[in-house]
Amino acid sequence: MSESGTSTTPEYDREWWKEAVVYQIYPRSFNDSNGDGVGDIPGIVEKLDYLDELGVDVVWLNPVYESPGVDNGYDIADYRAINDRYGTMADWEELLAGLHDRDMRLIMDLVVNHTSDEHAWFQRSRSSRDSEYRDYYIWREGRSLREAGVSEAEFDASEYHLPRGVRELPPNDWESFFGGSAWTYDEETGEWYLHLFDERQPDLNWQSETLREEIYEMMGWWLQKGIDGFRMDVINLISKPEGLPDGDDSDAIVRGADQFVNGPNIHEYISEMHDRVLSNYDAMTVGEMAEVTVDEALRFSEDGMSMVFNFDHLRLDFGPEGGRWTKGEWTLDGLRSTLTEWQEGLEAEGWNSLHFNNHDEPRMVSRFGDDGEYRRESAKLLATLLLTLKGTPFMYQGEEIGMQNYPFSSLTEVRDVDTLNNVRFARESGRLETDEEVLELVQHRSRDNARTPMQWHDDEHAGFTNGTPWMPVNPNYTEVNVAAARRDERSVHRYYRHLLSLRDEYEVFVYGDYTLHTPDHEQVWAYSRVTTDAELFVVLNFDGTATTYAPPADVVGEAELLASNYGLATGGIGETLDLSPWEARVYLLDDPVTA
Ligand code: ISL
């Protein structure tokens, strides 16, 4: 039975982007059409029918703009030009048209916390203290040793890569997300500029109204071209506090984060951006937030943002010392309570994004599942979670075939600036001592785990390229690849397709409220999704051992088993359920409690 049209969900709650599933494409690693070893836009165009058949609705394209590629495109040199590595503007237009022809949409990456140091604005800004572009970026004088209370003997100029003869400290103690100070001294004008990421990614100064106008104009330009929205890179870092005070919190993700995360004018800028540009379009926006609480997320939705990415659940495996470059263990309890807090917190207002993978994170099946014996089952269980929680799901390329982390055996296989910089700083400071320690962390945490080429079939280089791939291909490609998955009825890929079609058919997947059951269960996560006329019951055995689970009395009874990662056919929810390792089931109740 299809429920379409029968739901009583109020009209004002409906949005196309709530009903959509997003598929993220990291163009460098998706499909190479010209044999240069780097994925490109014509390569994506070749795969549009593949995406259509999979059943996704929106593509989020990582940056394809003109860029020197220090951070694979997150260092933009020209916001209105396509990087010729990836193709031409005509190729990009073909991509957009090809998506729209298939009733899919396109959202682009908006990277406006910083640019590349090769952007014309920065070139002009750095040329003189009097340049009219000077205040497009954040320039300050350094602190003298005396001011900072540092003795000559203590001072280590090499830490700041200072030219000979310059003996001063950066303007404050903020650290870059990629390790080391967030400031670089520039010889040309004798001042320092701020960069929260690599030194080749200078931060823009959002206090400048002229800069803000330039950004809004550029956003309008892309929207006029017909795009359907933006994913906004580290958008809650754009407002820096007056006076740029030192960090106050030694537990912050990086030193200074307590000052520049959700800075004083952040909501003013986001609502201004909305009024000036976004409100003129039916666009979807998702703000990537380095740190964000449920309450803050609600404020961003009042500012007009569709949803935010929060990373609370992707921090659960950080070590007790904190920080991304330490290793700890996640627990089901932590995962369930964190995601439940967000489900409940945005129930009445706001809207969740759902994501376990992206181009910055290790692969979800290696992280939250079992990438050995139960790779297939656990990948399907995680797919079930992603596609049955309330919110807009974001899949990442390769997730649909259960791609897993890369078995790094040496740092020479690593390309990522974040990994390489952080490893260097950790080595220099003595926090990481041996090569083994480094390698273990890299295997566990490196962003490059997500960036190995997409595995299309079992020919050389997994069909990603005819040339030499820019990143090594995961050696498991002979088994884990799209061609094999499409042939195999029990594949992860088939399961995704099935769940995606269920989401189209039953509105309760989109609009149903989330209710958690048995919150203390050691290995089972169970919940319902409920609208006024339908109820789903989802049960997930998050463990490699079998178990027996007693569902709450009010869901026991006749039901249709809509999805099962073990291929079970029978319906009905008994008083006890025998669950196999990593088993996932989705039931549609015949007699919903709320009906
Ligand atoms: O990689 C991280 C988490 O795994 C973060 O430190 C990450 O840099 C942060 O989440 C911001 O990411 C975004 O902005 C960066 C870019 O390198 C990332 O690829 C992008 O997703 C700077 O533009």
Coordinates of C-alpha atoms and ligand atoms in Angstrom, one line a residue:
M1 CA 0.0 0.0 0.0
S2 CA 1.3 3.4 -0.9
E3 CA 0.6 6.1 1.6
S4 CA 1.3 9.0 -0.8
G5 CA -1.4 11.6 -0.5
T6 CA -3.0 10.0 2.6
S7 CA -0.8 11.7 5.1
T8 CA -2.0 14.4 7.3
T9 CA 1.4 16.0 7.6
P10 CA 0.7 19.7 7.4
E11 CA 1.6 21.3 4.1
Y12 CA 3.8 23.9 5.7
D13 CA 6.1 21.2 7.0
R14 CA 6.8 19.8 3.6
E15 CA 10.0 20.7 1.7
W16 CA 11.6 19.0 -1.2
W17 CA 14.9 18.7 0.6
K18 CA 13.3 16.9 3.5
E19 CA 12.1 14.2 1.1
A20 CA 15.5 13.9 -0.7
V21 CA 18.5 11.7 -0.3
V22 CA 21.8 13.3 -1.1
Y23 CA 24.7 11.6 -2.7
Q24 CA 28.1 13.2 -2.2
I25 CA 30.6 13.2 -5.0
Y26 CA 34.3 13.8 -4.4
P27 CA 35.2 14.5 -8.0
R28 CA 38.9 13.8 -7.8
S29 CA 38.1 10.2 -6.8
F30 CA 34.8 9.4 -8.6
N31 CA 35.5 8.7 -12.3
D32 CA 38.3 9.8 -14.6
S33 CA 37.2 10.2 -18.2
N34 CA 40.5 11.4 -19.8
G35 CA 43.1 9.1 -18.3
D36 CA 45.1 11.7 -16.3
G37 CA 44.5 9.8 -13.1
V38 CA 42.2 12.4 -11.6
G39 CA 38.4 12.2 -11.6
D40 CA 36.6 14.8 -13.6
I41 CA 33.2 16.3 -14.5
P42 CA 32.7 14.4 -17.8
G43 CA 33.4 11.3 -15.7
I44 CA 30.5 12.2 -13.5
V45 CA 28.3 12.8 -16.5
E46 CA 29.1 9.2 -17.6
K47 CA 27.7 7.9 -14.4
L48 CA 24.4 9.9 -14.2
D49 CA 22.3 6.9 -15.2
Y50 CA 24.0 4.9 -12.5
L51 CA 23.0 7.5 -9.9
D52 CA 19.5 7.7 -11.3
E53 CA 19.1 3.9 -11.1
L54 CA 20.4 3.9 -7.5
G55 CA 17.6 6.3 -6.6
V56 CA 19.3 9.3 -5.1
D57 CA 17.7 12.7 -5.5
V58 CA 20.5 15.3 -5.0
V59 CA 24.2 15.4 -5.8
W60 CA 26.4 17.4 -3.5
L61 CA 29.6 18.2 -5.5
N62 CA 32.8 18.9 -3.6
P63 CA 34.6 22.0 -4.9
V64 CA 35.4 22.0 -8.6
Y65 CA 36.4 25.7 -8.8
E66 CA 39.7 27.1 -9.9
S67 CA 42.3 26.1 -7.3
P68 CA 45.9 25.3 -6.8
G69 CA 44.7 22.1 -5.0
V70 CA 46.5 22.4 -1.7
D71 CA 43.4 21.1 0.0
N72 CA 41.9 19.4 -3.0
G73 CA 39.8 22.4 -4.0
Y74 CA 38.9 23.8 -0.5
D75 CA 41.4 26.5 -1.5
I76 CA 39.6 28.5 -4.1
A77 CA 41.4 30.8 -6.4
D78 CA 38.4 31.8 -8.5
Y79 CA 34.8 31.3 -7.3
R80 CA 33.4 31.6 -10.8
A81 CA 35.6 29.3 -12.8
I82 CA 35.9 25.5 -13.1
N83 CA 39.3 24.0 -12.4
D84 CA 40.5 22.7 -15.8
R85 CA 41.7 19.5 -14.1
Y86 CA 38.0 18.7 -13.7
G87 CA 36.7 20.1 -17.0
T88 CA 35.2 23.3 -18.4
M89 CA 32.1 25.4 -17.6
A90 CA 30.4 23.7 -20.5
D91 CA 31.0 20.3 -18.9
W92 CA 29.7 21.6 -15.7
E93 CA 26.5 22.9 -17.4
E94 CA 26.1 19.5 -19.1
L95 CA 26.3 17.9 -15.6
L96 CA 23.6 20.2 -14.2
A97 CA 21.3 19.7 -17.2
G98 CA 21.9 15.9 -17.0
L99 CA 20.8 15.9 -13.4
H100 CA 17.8 18.1 -14.0
D101 CA 16.7 15.9 -16.9
R102 CA 16.6 13.0 -14.6
D103 CA 14.8 14.9 -11.9
M104 CA 17.8 15.1 -9.7
R105 CA 19.3 18.3 -8.2
L106 CA 22.7 19.7 -7.6
I107 CA 24.1 21.5 -4.6
M108 CA 27.5 23.1 -4.7
D109 CA 30.1 23.5 -2.0
L110 CA 30.3 27.1 -0.7
V111 CA 33.8 27.7 0.8
V112 CA 33.7 31.3 2.2
N113 CA 35.6 31.1 5.5
H114 CA 38.8 31.3 3.4
T115 CA 40.1 31.4 -0.1
S116 CA 43.4 30.2 -1.7
D117 CA 46.4 32.5 -1.3
E118 CA 46.3 32.5 -5.1
H119 CA 42.9 34.2 -5.2
A120 CA 43.2 37.7 -6.8
W121 CA 41.7 39.3 -3.6
F122 CA 44.5 37.9 -1.5
Q123 CA 47.2 38.8 -4.0
R124 CA 46.0 42.4 -3.8
S125 CA 45.4 42.3 -0.1
R126 CA 48.9 41.1 0.7
S127 CA 50.5 43.7 -1.7
S128 CA 50.3 46.6 0.7
R129 CA 48.8 47.7 4.0
D130 CA 46.9 50.4 2.1
S131 CA 45.4 48.1 -0.5
E132 CA 41.6 48.5 -0.9
Y133 CA 41.5 44.7 -0.5
R134 CA 43.5 44.7 2.7
D135 CA 40.5 44.2 5.0
Y136 CA 39.1 41.4 2.9
Y137 CA 41.4 39.2 5.0
I138 CA 42.5 39.3 8.7
W139 CA 45.9 41.1 9.1
R140 CA 47.4 42.0 12.4
E141 CA 50.8 43.0 13.8
G142 CA 52.7 40.4 15.8
R143 CA 53.3 40.6 19.5
S144 CA 56.8 41.5 20.8
L145 CA 58.5 38.9 23.0
R146 CA 58.2 41.3 25.9
E147 CA 54.4 41.8 25.4
A148 CA 54.0 38.1 25.3
G149 CA 56.2 37.5 28.3
V150 CA 58.6 35.2 26.4
S151 CA 62.3 35.4 27.0
E152 CA 64.8 35.4 24.2
A153 CA 66.1 32.0 25.3
E154 CA 62.6 30.5 25.2
F155 CA 61.8 31.8 21.8
D156 CA 61.8 29.4 18.9
A157 CA 61.6 31.3 15.6
S158 CA 61.5 28.1 13.6
E159 CA 58.0 27.3 15.0
Y160 CA 56.6 30.2 13.0
H161 CA 58.8 30.0 9.9
L162 CA 60.0 33.6 10.4
P163 CA 62.4 35.2 8.1
R164 CA 65.9 36.0 9.5
G165 CA 65.9 38.9 11.9
V166 CA 62.2 38.9 12.7
R167 CA 61.7 38.0 16.3
E168 CA 58.1 38.3 17.3
L169 CA 55.1 36.1 18.1
P170 CA 51.8 35.8 16.3
P171 CA 48.9 38.1 17.3
N172 CA 47.3 35.4 19.4
D173 CA 47.5 31.8 20.4
W174 CA 44.9 30.3 18.0
E175 CA 45.8 27.1 16.3
S176 CA 45.1 25.8 12.8
F177 CA 42.9 22.8 12.3
F178 CA 45.7 21.4 10.3
G179 CA 48.3 21.8 13.2
G180 CA 50.5 24.7 14.3
S181 CA 49.8 28.4 14.7
A182 CA 46.8 29.8 12.8
W183 CA 49.0 32.8 11.8
T184 CA 51.6 33.3 9.1
Y185 CA 54.0 36.2 9.0
D186 CA 54.1 37.9 5.6
E187 CA 57.4 39.6 4.7
E188 CA 55.9 41.9 2.1
T189 CA 54.1 44.1 4.7
G190 CA 55.5 42.8 7.9
E191 CA 52.1 41.7 9.3
W192 CA 50.6 38.3 10.0
Y193 CA 47.4 36.9 8.4
L194 CA 45.0 34.4 9.9
H195 CA 44.4 31.0 8.5
L196 CA 42.3 28.5 10.5
F197 CA 43.4 25.8 7.9
D198 CA 46.5 25.6 5.8
E199 CA 48.7 28.7 5.5
R200 CA 47.7 28.7 1.9
Q201 CA 44.0 29.2 2.9
P202 CA 43.8 32.7 4.4
D203 CA 40.6 33.5 6.3
L204 CA 38.3 36.1 4.8
N205 CA 37.2 39.0 7.0
W206 CA 33.4 38.9 7.2
Q207 CA 33.4 42.2 9.1
S208 CA 33.9 43.9 5.7
E209 CA 30.6 44.7 4.2
T210 CA 32.1 44.9 0.8
L211 CA 33.5 41.4 1.1
R212 CA 30.1 40.1 2.2
E213 CA 28.4 41.8 -0.8
E214 CA 30.9 40.1 -3.1
I215 CA 30.1 36.7 -1.6
Y216 CA 26.3 37.2 -1.9
E217 CA 26.7 38.3 -5.5
M218 CA 28.7 35.2 -6.3
M219 CA 26.1 33.0 -4.6
G220 CA 23.4 34.6 -6.6
W221 CA 25.4 34.0 -9.8
W222 CA 25.5 30.3 -9.2
L223 CA 21.9 30.2 -8.2
Q224 CA 21.0 32.0 -11.4
K225 CA 22.8 29.3 -13.3
G226 CA 20.3 26.9 -11.8
I227 CA 21.9 25.1 -8.9
D228 CA 19.6 23.9 -6.1
G229 CA 21.5 24.9 -3.1
F230 CA 24.8 24.9 -1.1
R231 CA 26.7 22.9 1.4
M232 CA 28.5 25.5 3.4
D233 CA 32.0 24.7 4.4
V234 CA 32.9 25.4 8.1
I235 CA 30.3 28.2 7.9
N236 CA 30.1 28.7 11.7
L237 CA 33.7 29.9 11.8
I238 CA 33.2 33.0 9.7
S239 CA 32.6 35.5 12.6
K240 CA 35.7 36.3 14.6
P241 CA 35.4 38.3 17.8
E242 CA 36.5 41.9 18.2
G243 CA 40.1 42.1 19.3
L244 CA 40.8 38.4 18.5
P245 CA 41.4 37.3 22.1
D246 CA 43.5 34.3 23.0
G247 CA 41.7 31.0 23.5
D248 CA 40.2 30.4 26.9
D249 CA 39.5 26.8 26.9
S250 CA 42.3 24.2 26.9
D251 CA 39.8 21.4 26.0
A252 CA 38.7 23.2 22.8
I253 CA 39.1 21.1 19.5
V254 CA 41.9 23.5 18.6
R255 CA 43.3 26.4 20.7
G256 CA 41.1 29.4 20.2
A257 CA 38.0 27.5 19.0
D258 CA 36.0 28.9 21.9
Q259 CA 36.5 32.3 20.4
F260 CA 35.9 31.7 16.7
V261 CA 33.3 28.9 16.7
N262 CA 29.8 30.5 16.4
G263 CA 31.4 33.9 16.8
P264 CA 29.5 37.0 17.9
N265 CA 28.0 38.0 14.5
I266 CA 27.4 34.5 13.1
H267 CA 23.6 34.7 13.1
E268 CA 23.6 38.2 11.7
Y269 CA 25.7 37.1 8.7
I270 CA 23.7 33.9 8.1
S271 CA 20.3 35.7 8.2
E272 CA 21.7 38.5 6.1
M273 CA 22.9 35.9 3.5
H274 CA 19.4 34.5 3.6
D275 CA 17.6 37.8 3.1
R276 CA 20.0 39.0 0.5
V277 CA 20.3 35.8 -1.6
L278 CA 18.8 32.6 -0.5
S279 CA 15.3 33.8 0.2
N280 CA 14.9 34.4 -3.5
Y281 CA 15.3 30.8 -4.4
D282 CA 13.8 27.4 -3.3
A283 CA 17.3 26.3 -2.3
M284 CA 18.5 23.8 0.1
T285 CA 21.3 24.7 2.5
V286 CA 23.4 22.6 4.8
G287 CA 25.9 24.3 7.1
E288 CA 29.0 22.4 8.0
M289 CA 29.6 23.2 11.7
A290 CA 32.8 22.4 13.4
E291 CA 31.1 22.4 16.8
V292 CA 27.4 23.0 17.3
T293 CA 24.7 22.3 19.9
V294 CA 21.1 21.5 19.3
D295 CA 20.1 24.9 20.5
E296 CA 22.5 26.6 18.1
A297 CA 21.2 24.4 15.3
L298 CA 17.7 25.7 16.0
R299 CA 18.9 29.2 15.8
F300 CA 20.5 28.5 12.4
S301 CA 17.2 27.2 11.2
E302 CA 15.6 30.4 12.3
D303 CA 18.2 32.2 10.3
G304 CA 16.9 30.3 7.2
M305 CA 19.3 27.5 6.9
S306 CA 17.7 24.2 6.0
M307 CA 19.9 22.0 8.2
V308 CA 23.4 21.7 9.7
F309 CA 25.9 18.9 9.8
N310 CA 26.9 18.3 13.4
F311 CA 29.8 16.0 14.3
D312 CA 28.9 14.9 17.8
H313 CA 28.6 11.2 16.7
L314 CA 31.8 11.4 14.7
R315 CA 33.7 12.4 17.8
L316 CA 32.8 9.3 19.9
D317 CA 35.9 7.5 18.9
F318 CA 38.4 10.2 19.9
G319 CA 40.7 9.3 22.7
P320 CA 40.3 10.4 26.3
E321 CA 42.9 13.2 25.7
G322 CA 40.5 14.6 23.1
G323 CA 41.2 15.7 19.6
R324 CA 40.9 14.0 16.3
W325 CA 44.5 12.7 16.3
T326 CA 43.9 10.4 19.3
K327 CA 42.2 7.1 19.3
G328 CA 39.4 5.8 21.5
E329 CA 36.4 3.4 21.3
W330 CA 32.8 4.4 20.5
T331 CA 30.0 2.5 22.2
L332 CA 26.5 1.8 21.1
D333 CA 25.2 3.7 24.1
G334 CA 27.2 6.8 23.0
L335 CA 26.1 6.6 19.4
R336 CA 22.4 6.0 20.3
S337 CA 22.1 8.7 22.9
T338 CA 24.0 11.3 20.8
L339 CA 21.8 10.7 17.7
T340 CA 18.7 10.4 19.9
E341 CA 19.4 13.8 21.4
W342 CA 19.5 15.3 18.0
Q343 CA 16.4 13.4 16.8
E344 CA 14.4 14.7 19.8
G345 CA 16.0 18.1 19.9
L346 CA 14.9 18.9 16.3
E347 CA 11.6 17.2 16.5
A348 CA 9.3 20.2 16.8
E349 CA 11.4 22.8 15.0
G350 CA 14.4 22.5 12.7
W351 CA 15.5 19.5 10.6
N352 CA 18.3 17.0 10.9
S353 CA 20.9 16.0 8.4
L354 CA 22.1 12.4 8.7
H355 CA 25.6 11.3 7.8
F356 CA 28.2 8.7 8.8
N357 CA 30.6 9.3 5.9
N358 CA 32.1 12.1 4.0
H359 CA 35.3 13.0 2.3
D360 CA 36.9 13.9 5.7
E361 CA 36.0 10.9 7.7
P362 CA 37.1 7.2 7.7
R363 CA 34.7 4.8 6.1
M364 CA 31.6 4.0 8.2
V365 CA 31.7 0.3 7.8
S366 CA 35.3 0.2 9.2
R367 CA 34.4 2.6 11.9
F368 CA 30.9 1.6 13.2
G369 CA 30.5 -1.8 11.6
D370 CA 32.7 -4.8 11.0
D371 CA 34.8 -4.6 7.8
G372 CA 35.8 -8.3 8.1
E373 CA 33.4 -11.2 8.4
Y374 CA 30.2 -9.1 8.6
R375 CA 31.1 -6.4 6.1
R376 CA 28.0 -6.9 4.1
E377 CA 25.6 -7.2 7.0
S378 CA 27.0 -4.4 9.0
A379 CA 27.1 -2.0 6.0
K380 CA 23.5 -2.8 5.4
L381 CA 22.7 -2.2 9.1
L382 CA 24.3 1.2 8.9
A383 CA 22.4 1.9 5.7
T384 CA 19.2 1.0 7.6
L385 CA 20.1 3.5 10.3
L386 CA 21.0 6.2 7.9
L387 CA 17.8 5.8 5.8
T388 CA 15.3 5.3 8.6
L389 CA 16.2 8.0 11.1
K390 CA 14.4 11.3 10.7
G391 CA 16.3 13.8 8.6
T392 CA 17.9 14.2 5.2
P393 CA 20.3 11.4 4.6
F394 CA 23.7 12.1 3.0
M395 CA 25.4 9.1 1.3
Y396 CA 29.0 9.3 0.3
Q397 CA 30.3 7.7 -2.9
G398 CA 31.3 4.1 -2.4
E399 CA 29.1 3.7 0.7
E400 CA 26.5 2.0 -1.5
I401 CA 28.9 -0.9 -2.1
G402 CA 30.3 -1.0 1.4
M403 CA 33.7 0.5 0.6
Q404 CA 36.1 0.4 3.6
N405 CA 39.2 2.0 5.0
Y406 CA 42.5 1.7 3.0
P407 CA 45.2 -0.5 4.5
F408 CA 47.9 2.2 4.6
S409 CA 51.3 0.7 5.0
S410 CA 53.4 3.9 4.7
L411 CA 53.0 7.6 4.8
T412 CA 54.0 7.7 1.2
E413 CA 50.5 6.6 0.3
V414 CA 49.0 9.6 2.0
R415 CA 48.2 12.7 0.0
D416 CA 46.0 14.7 2.4
V417 CA 47.4 18.0 3.7
D418 CA 45.5 17.6 7.0
T419 CA 47.0 14.2 7.7
L420 CA 50.5 15.2 6.7
N421 CA 50.5 18.5 8.6
N422 CA 49.0 17.0 11.7
V423 CA 51.5 14.1 11.7
R424 CA 54.4 16.5 11.2
F425 CA 53.3 18.7 14.2
A426 CA 52.6 15.7 16.4
R427 CA 56.1 14.3 15.6
E428 CA 57.8 17.6 16.2
S429 CA 56.1 18.1 19.5
G430 CA 56.9 14.5 20.5
R431 CA 53.2 13.5 20.9
L432 CA 53.6 10.8 18.4
E433 CA 56.9 9.0 18.7
T434 CA 57.2 5.9 16.5
D435 CA 56.3 5.2 12.9
E436 CA 53.9 2.4 14.1
E437 CA 52.0 4.9 16.2
V438 CA 51.7 7.2 13.3
L439 CA 50.6 4.5 10.9
E440 CA 48.0 3.2 13.3
L441 CA 46.4 6.6 13.6
V442 CA 46.5 7.3 9.9
Q443 CA 44.8 4.0 9.2
H444 CA 42.2 4.9 11.8
R445 CA 41.7 8.5 11.1
S446 CA 43.1 9.8 7.8
R447 CA 40.7 11.6 5.5
D448 CA 42.4 9.7 2.7
N449 CA 40.5 6.6 3.8
A450 CA 37.5 8.2 2.1
R451 CA 39.4 9.5 -0.9
T452 CA 40.6 6.3 -2.6
P453 CA 39.1 5.9 -6.0
M454 CA 35.6 4.7 -6.5
Q455 CA 35.5 1.0 -7.3
W456 CA 33.5 0.4 -10.5
H457 CA 34.6 -3.1 -11.6
D458 CA 37.4 -5.6 -11.3
D459 CA 39.6 -4.4 -14.1
E460 CA 42.9 -2.5 -13.5
H461 CA 42.5 0.5 -11.1
A462 CA 38.9 -0.6 -10.5
G463 CA 37.8 1.1 -13.7
F464 CA 38.4 4.5 -12.1
T465 CA 41.0 5.5 -14.7
N466 CA 43.0 4.3 -17.7
G467 CA 46.0 6.2 -16.4
T468 CA 47.8 6.1 -13.0
P469 CA 45.3 7.0 -10.2
W470 CA 46.3 10.0 -8.0
M471 CA 45.6 7.8 -4.9
P472 CA 46.1 4.1 -4.6
V473 CA 43.0 2.0 -5.2
N474 CA 41.8 -0.2 -2.2
P475 CA 43.2 -3.7 -3.0
N476 CA 39.8 -5.2 -2.2
Y477 CA 38.4 -3.8 -5.4
T478 CA 38.4 -7.2 -7.1
E479 CA 35.5 -8.2 -4.8
V480 CA 34.0 -4.9 -3.7
N481 CA 32.9 -3.1 -6.8
V482 CA 29.8 -1.7 -8.5
A483 CA 29.7 -4.3 -11.3
A484 CA 29.8 -7.2 -8.9
A485 CA 27.3 -5.6 -6.6
R486 CA 24.8 -5.0 -9.3
R487 CA 24.9 -8.7 -10.3
D488 CA 24.5 -9.9 -6.7
E489 CA 21.0 -10.0 -5.3
R490 CA 22.3 -9.9 -1.8
S491 CA 24.7 -7.0 -2.2
V492 CA 24.9 -3.8 -0.2
H493 CA 24.0 -2.0 -3.4
R494 CA 20.7 -3.8 -3.9
Y495 CA 19.8 -3.1 -0.3
Y496 CA 20.4 0.6 -0.7
R497 CA 18.3 0.6 -3.8
H498 CA 15.5 -1.1 -1.9
L499 CA 15.6 1.3 1.0
L500 CA 15.7 4.3 -1.3
S501 CA 12.6 3.1 -3.1
L502 CA 10.8 2.5 0.2
R503 CA 11.6 6.1 1.2
D504 CA 9.8 7.2 -2.0
E505 CA 6.9 5.0 -1.3
Y506 CA 6.1 5.5 2.4
E507 CA 6.0 9.0 3.7
V508 CA 6.5 7.8 7.3
F509 CA 10.2 7.4 6.4
V510 CA 10.4 11.1 5.9
Y511 CA 7.9 12.7 8.3
G512 CA 7.4 10.2 11.0
D513 CA 8.5 11.2 14.5
Y514 CA 11.3 9.2 16.2
T515 CA 10.6 7.3 19.4
L516 CA 13.4 5.4 21.1
H517 CA 12.7 2.0 22.7
T518 CA 14.7 0.1 25.3
P519 CA 17.3 2.9 25.7
D520 CA 19.7 0.8 27.8
H521 CA 19.9 -2.3 25.7
E522 CA 23.5 -3.4 25.4
Q523 CA 23.5 -4.3 21.7
V524 CA 20.2 -3.6 20.2
W525 CA 19.0 -0.2 19.0
A526 CA 15.3 -0.1 18.4
Y527 CA 13.0 2.8 17.5
S528 CA 9.7 3.7 15.9
R529 CA 8.9 6.3 13.3
V530 CA 5.3 7.5 13.7
T531 CA 2.9 9.7 11.7
T532 CA -0.8 10.1 12.4
D533 CA -1.6 7.0 10.3
A534 CA 1.5 4.9 10.0
E535 CA 4.3 3.4 12.2
L536 CA 7.6 1.9 11.3
F537 CA 9.5 -0.3 13.8
V538 CA 13.2 -0.5 13.3
V539 CA 15.4 -3.0 15.1
L540 CA 19.2 -3.1 14.8
N541 CA 21.6 -5.6 16.4
F542 CA 24.8 -3.6 16.6
D543 CA 27.0 -6.5 17.4
G544 CA 28.8 -9.5 15.9
T545 CA 26.9 -12.0 18.2
A546 CA 23.4 -13.2 17.9
T547 CA 20.8 -12.1 20.5
T548 CA 17.2 -12.3 21.5
Y549 CA 15.3 -9.1 21.8
A550 CA 11.9 -8.5 23.4
P551 CA 10.2 -5.5 21.6
P552 CA 7.9 -3.2 23.5
A553 CA 4.4 -4.7 23.9
D554 CA 2.7 -2.1 21.8
V555 CA 4.6 -3.0 18.6
V556 CA 4.1 -6.7 18.9
G557 CA 1.6 -8.0 16.3
E558 CA 0.9 -8.2 12.6
A559 CA 3.3 -6.2 10.5
E560 CA 4.9 -6.2 7.1
L561 CA 8.7 -6.7 7.0
L562 CA 9.7 -4.0 4.6
A563 CA 13.5 -4.5 4.8
S564 CA 15.8 -7.2 6.2
N565 CA 19.5 -7.4 5.7
Y566 CA 19.3 -11.2 6.1
G567 CA 16.7 -11.5 3.3
L568 CA 13.9 -12.7 5.7
A569 CA 10.5 -12.8 4.1
T570 CA 8.0 -13.2 6.9
G571 CA 6.2 -10.4 8.6
G572 CA 4.9 -10.2 12.1
I573 CA 6.6 -8.9 15.3
G574 CA 6.7 -11.6 17.9
E575 CA 7.1 -11.2 21.6
T576 CA 10.8 -12.1 21.1
L577 CA 12.9 -11.6 18.1
D578 CA 16.0 -13.8 17.4
L579 CA 18.5 -11.5 15.8
S580 CA 21.6 -12.7 13.9
P581 CA 24.9 -10.8 14.1
W582 CA 24.5 -7.2 12.7
E583 CA 20.9 -8.0 11.8
A584 CA 18.6 -5.1 10.8
R585 CA 14.8 -5.2 10.2
V586 CA 12.3 -2.5 9.3
Y587 CA 8.6 -3.3 9.9
L588 CA 5.5 -1.5 8.9
L589 CA 2.9 -2.1 11.5
D590 CA -0.6 -3.1 10.4
D591 CA -2.1 -1.5 13.4
P592 CA -0.1 1.6 14.3
V593 CA -0.5 2.7 17.9
T594 CA -1.3 6.2 16.9
A595 CA -4.0 5.3 14.3
Ligands
ISL1 O1 38.8 16.9 8.7 C1 38.2 17.3 9.7 C2 37.3 16.3 10.5 O2 37.6 15.0 10.1 C3 38.2 18.7 10.1 O3 39.2 19.2 10.8 C4 37.8 19.4 8.9 O4 38.9 20.1 8.4 C5 36.7 20.3 9.3 O5 35.6 19.5 9.5 C6 36.4 21.2 8.1 O6 36.2 20.6 6.9 C7 36.0 21.3 5.8 O7 36.8 22.4 5.6 C8 38.2 22.2 5.4 C9 38.4 21.1 4.3 O8 39.7 20.7 4.4 C10 37.5 19.9 4.5 O9 37.7 19.0 3.4 C11 36.1 20.4 4.5 O10 35.2 19.4 4.6 C12 38.8 23.5 5.0 O11 38.1 24.0 3.9

